[in-house]
DNA sequence: CATTTGACGCCAA
DNA sequence: TTTGGCGCCAAAT
């Protein structure tokens, strides 16, 4: 009953496990959720399930980009910087 | 029920 | 190195 869809629940669970200052990529979350190729699905799930309990803003792309955010990528970056996450630099990946 | 979209990821040109 | 295209999964329409 509690299982709406294994993936959805698992993804939300994994994301909620992210600690402060840590950032996971969609691919990583997808892999933990049980499907290493469901990175797209992960983004979709988070996008339609913005749970205040889940730090979806700590989930970024594998390229190092922040990706997107229901509130706007800017807000996401802001939140990550505020928590001390290793953000490259805004939206443009400044590959040092 | 089938099709389209979407916060991605990786390979090829 | 950069840009483009394909592949994969789930949810929405």
CSV table of C-alpha atoms (C1' of nucleotides) in Angstrom, one decimal:
chain,number,residue,atom,x,y,z
A,1,UNK,CA,0.0,0.0,0.0
A,2,UNK,CA,2.5,2.4,0.9
A,3,UNK,CA,4.2,1.7,-2.4
A,4,UNK,CA,3.0,4.2,-4.9
A,5,UNK,CA,5.7,3.1,-7.3
A,6,UNK,CA,8.9,1.7,-6.1
A,7,UNK,CA,10.9,4.1,-8.1
A,8,UNK,CA,9.2,7.2,-7.0
A,9,UNK,CA,9.3,6.3,-3.3
A,10,UNK,CA,12.9,5.1,-3.5
A,11,UNK,CA,14.1,8.2,-5.3
A,12,UNK,CA,12.4,10.4,-2.8
A,13,UNK,CA,13.8,8.3,0.0
A,14,UNK,CA,17.3,8.5,-1.4
A,15,UNK,CA,17.2,12.2,-1.9
A,16,UNK,CA,15.9,12.7,1.6
A,17,UNK,CA,19.0,10.9,2.8
A,18,UNK,CA,21.3,13.4,1.4
A,19,UNK,CA,23.0,15.3,4.1
A,20,UNK,CA,23.8,19.0,4.3
A,21,UNK,CA,26.7,20.0,2.1
A,22,UNK,CA,26.4,16.8,0.0
A,23,UNK,CA,25.2,16.8,-3.6
A,24,UNK,CA,24.1,13.8,-5.6
A,25,UNK,CA,23.7,13.6,-9.4
A,26,UNK,CA,20.5,12.4,-10.9
A,27,UNK,CA,22.3,9.4,-12.2
A,28,UNK,CA,23.6,8.6,-8.7
A,29,UNK,CA,20.1,8.8,-7.3
A,30,UNK,CA,18.7,6.8,-10.1
A,31,UNK,CA,21.4,4.1,-9.5
A,32,UNK,CA,20.5,3.9,-5.8
A,33,UNK,CA,16.8,3.8,-6.8
A,34,UNK,CA,17.4,0.7,-8.7
A,35,UNK,CA,17.8,2.0,-12.2
A,36,UNK,CA,21.1,3.5,-13.3
A,37,UNK,CA,19.6,4.8,-16.4
A,38,UNK,CA,16.5,6.4,-14.9
A,39,UNK,CA,18.2,9.8,-14.4
A,40,UNK,CA,15.5,11.4,-16.5
A,41,UNK,CA,12.8,9.7,-14.5
A,42,UNK,CA,14.4,10.9,-11.3
A,43,UNK,CA,14.2,14.5,-12.5
A,44,UNK,CA,10.7,14.1,-13.5
A,45,UNK,CA,9.7,12.6,-10.2
A,46,UNK,CA,11.3,15.4,-8.3
A,47,UNK,CA,9.8,18.0,-10.6
A,48,UNK,CA,6.3,16.8,-10.0
A,49,UNK,CA,6.9,15.9,-6.3
A,50,UNK,CA,8.4,18.9,-4.7
A,51,UNK,CA,8.2,17.7,-1.1
A,52,UNK,CA,9.4,20.2,1.4
A,53,UNK,CA,10.9,17.3,3.3
A,54,UNK,CA,13.1,16.4,0.4
A,55,UNK,CA,16.1,18.4,-0.5
A,56,UNK,CA,15.7,18.0,-4.2
A,57,UNK,CA,17.9,21.1,-4.6
A,58,UNK,CA,20.8,18.8,-3.6
A,59,UNK,CA,20.4,16.8,-6.7
A,60,UNK,CA,22.3,18.1,-9.6
A,61,UNK,CA,23.4,16.9,-13.0
A,62,UNK,CA,26.3,14.5,-13.6
A,63,UNK,CA,28.1,17.3,-15.6
A,64,UNK,CA,28.3,19.4,-12.5
A,65,UNK,CA,25.5,21.7,-13.7
A,66,UNK,CA,22.7,22.4,-11.2
A,67,UNK,CA,20.1,21.4,-13.7
A,68,UNK,CA,16.8,22.9,-12.9
A,69,UNK,CA,14.5,23.7,-10.1
A,70,UNK,CA,10.8,24.3,-9.6
A,71,UNK,CA,11.8,27.6,-8.0
A,72,UNK,CA,14.4,28.5,-10.5
A,73,UNK,CA,18.0,27.3,-10.9
A,74,UNK,CA,19.1,30.5,-9.2
A,75,UNK,CA,17.3,29.6,-6.0
A,76,UNK,CA,18.8,26.1,-6.1
A,77,UNK,CA,22.3,27.4,-6.4
A,78,UNK,CA,21.6,29.8,-3.6
A,79,UNK,CA,20.4,27.1,-1.4
A,80,UNK,CA,23.4,24.9,-2.2
A,81,UNK,CA,25.9,27.7,-1.6
A,82,UNK,CA,24.1,28.5,1.6
A,83,UNK,CA,24.5,24.9,2.8
A,84,UNK,CA,28.1,24.8,1.8
A,85,UNK,CA,27.8,22.4,-1.1
A,86,UNK,CA,30.6,22.2,-3.6
A,87,UNK,CA,29.0,24.1,-6.4
A,88,UNK,CA,31.1,24.9,-9.4
A,89,UNK,CA,29.9,28.4,-10.0
A,90,UNK,CA,26.3,29.2,-10.8
A,91,UNK,CA,24.9,27.8,-14.0
A,92,UNK,CA,28.0,27.8,-16.0
A,93,UNK,CA,30.4,25.0,-15.1
A,94,UNK,CA,33.6,26.9,-14.6
A,95,UNK,CA,35.9,23.9,-15.1
A,96,UNK,CA,38.7,25.7,-13.3
B,1,DC,C1',-4.6,2.9,-24.1
B,2,DA,C1',-1.0,5.6,-26.9
B,3,DT,C1',1.7,9.6,-27.4
B,4,DT,C1',4.5,13.5,-25.8
B,5,DT,C1',7.2,15.8,-22.5
B,6,DG,C1',10.9,16.3,-19.2
B,7,DA,C1',15.0,19.0,-13.4
B,8,DC,C1',19.5,13.4,-17.6
B,9,DG,C1',23.5,10.7,-19.4
B,10,DC,C1',26.6,9.1,-22.5
B,11,DC,C1',28.5,8.3,-27.3
B,12,DA,C1',29.7,10.0,-32.0
B,13,DA,C1',30.8,13.5,-35.3
C,1,DT,C1',37.0,20.7,-27.2
C,2,DT,C1',32.2,21.7,-28.4
C,3,DT,C1',27.7,20.5,-30.4
C,4,DG,C1',24.3,17.1,-31.7
C,5,DG,C1',21.8,13.0,-31.4
C,6,DC,C1',20.2,8.7,-29.3
C,7,DG,C1',18.8,6.0,-25.4
C,8,DC,C1',16.1,5.2,-20.9
C,9,DC,C1',12.3,5.8,-17.4
C,10,DA,C1',8.3,7.6,-15.4
C,11,DA,C1',4.4,10.7,-15.3
C,12,DA,C1',1.1,13.8,-17.6
C,13,DT,C1',-2.1,14.7,-21.2
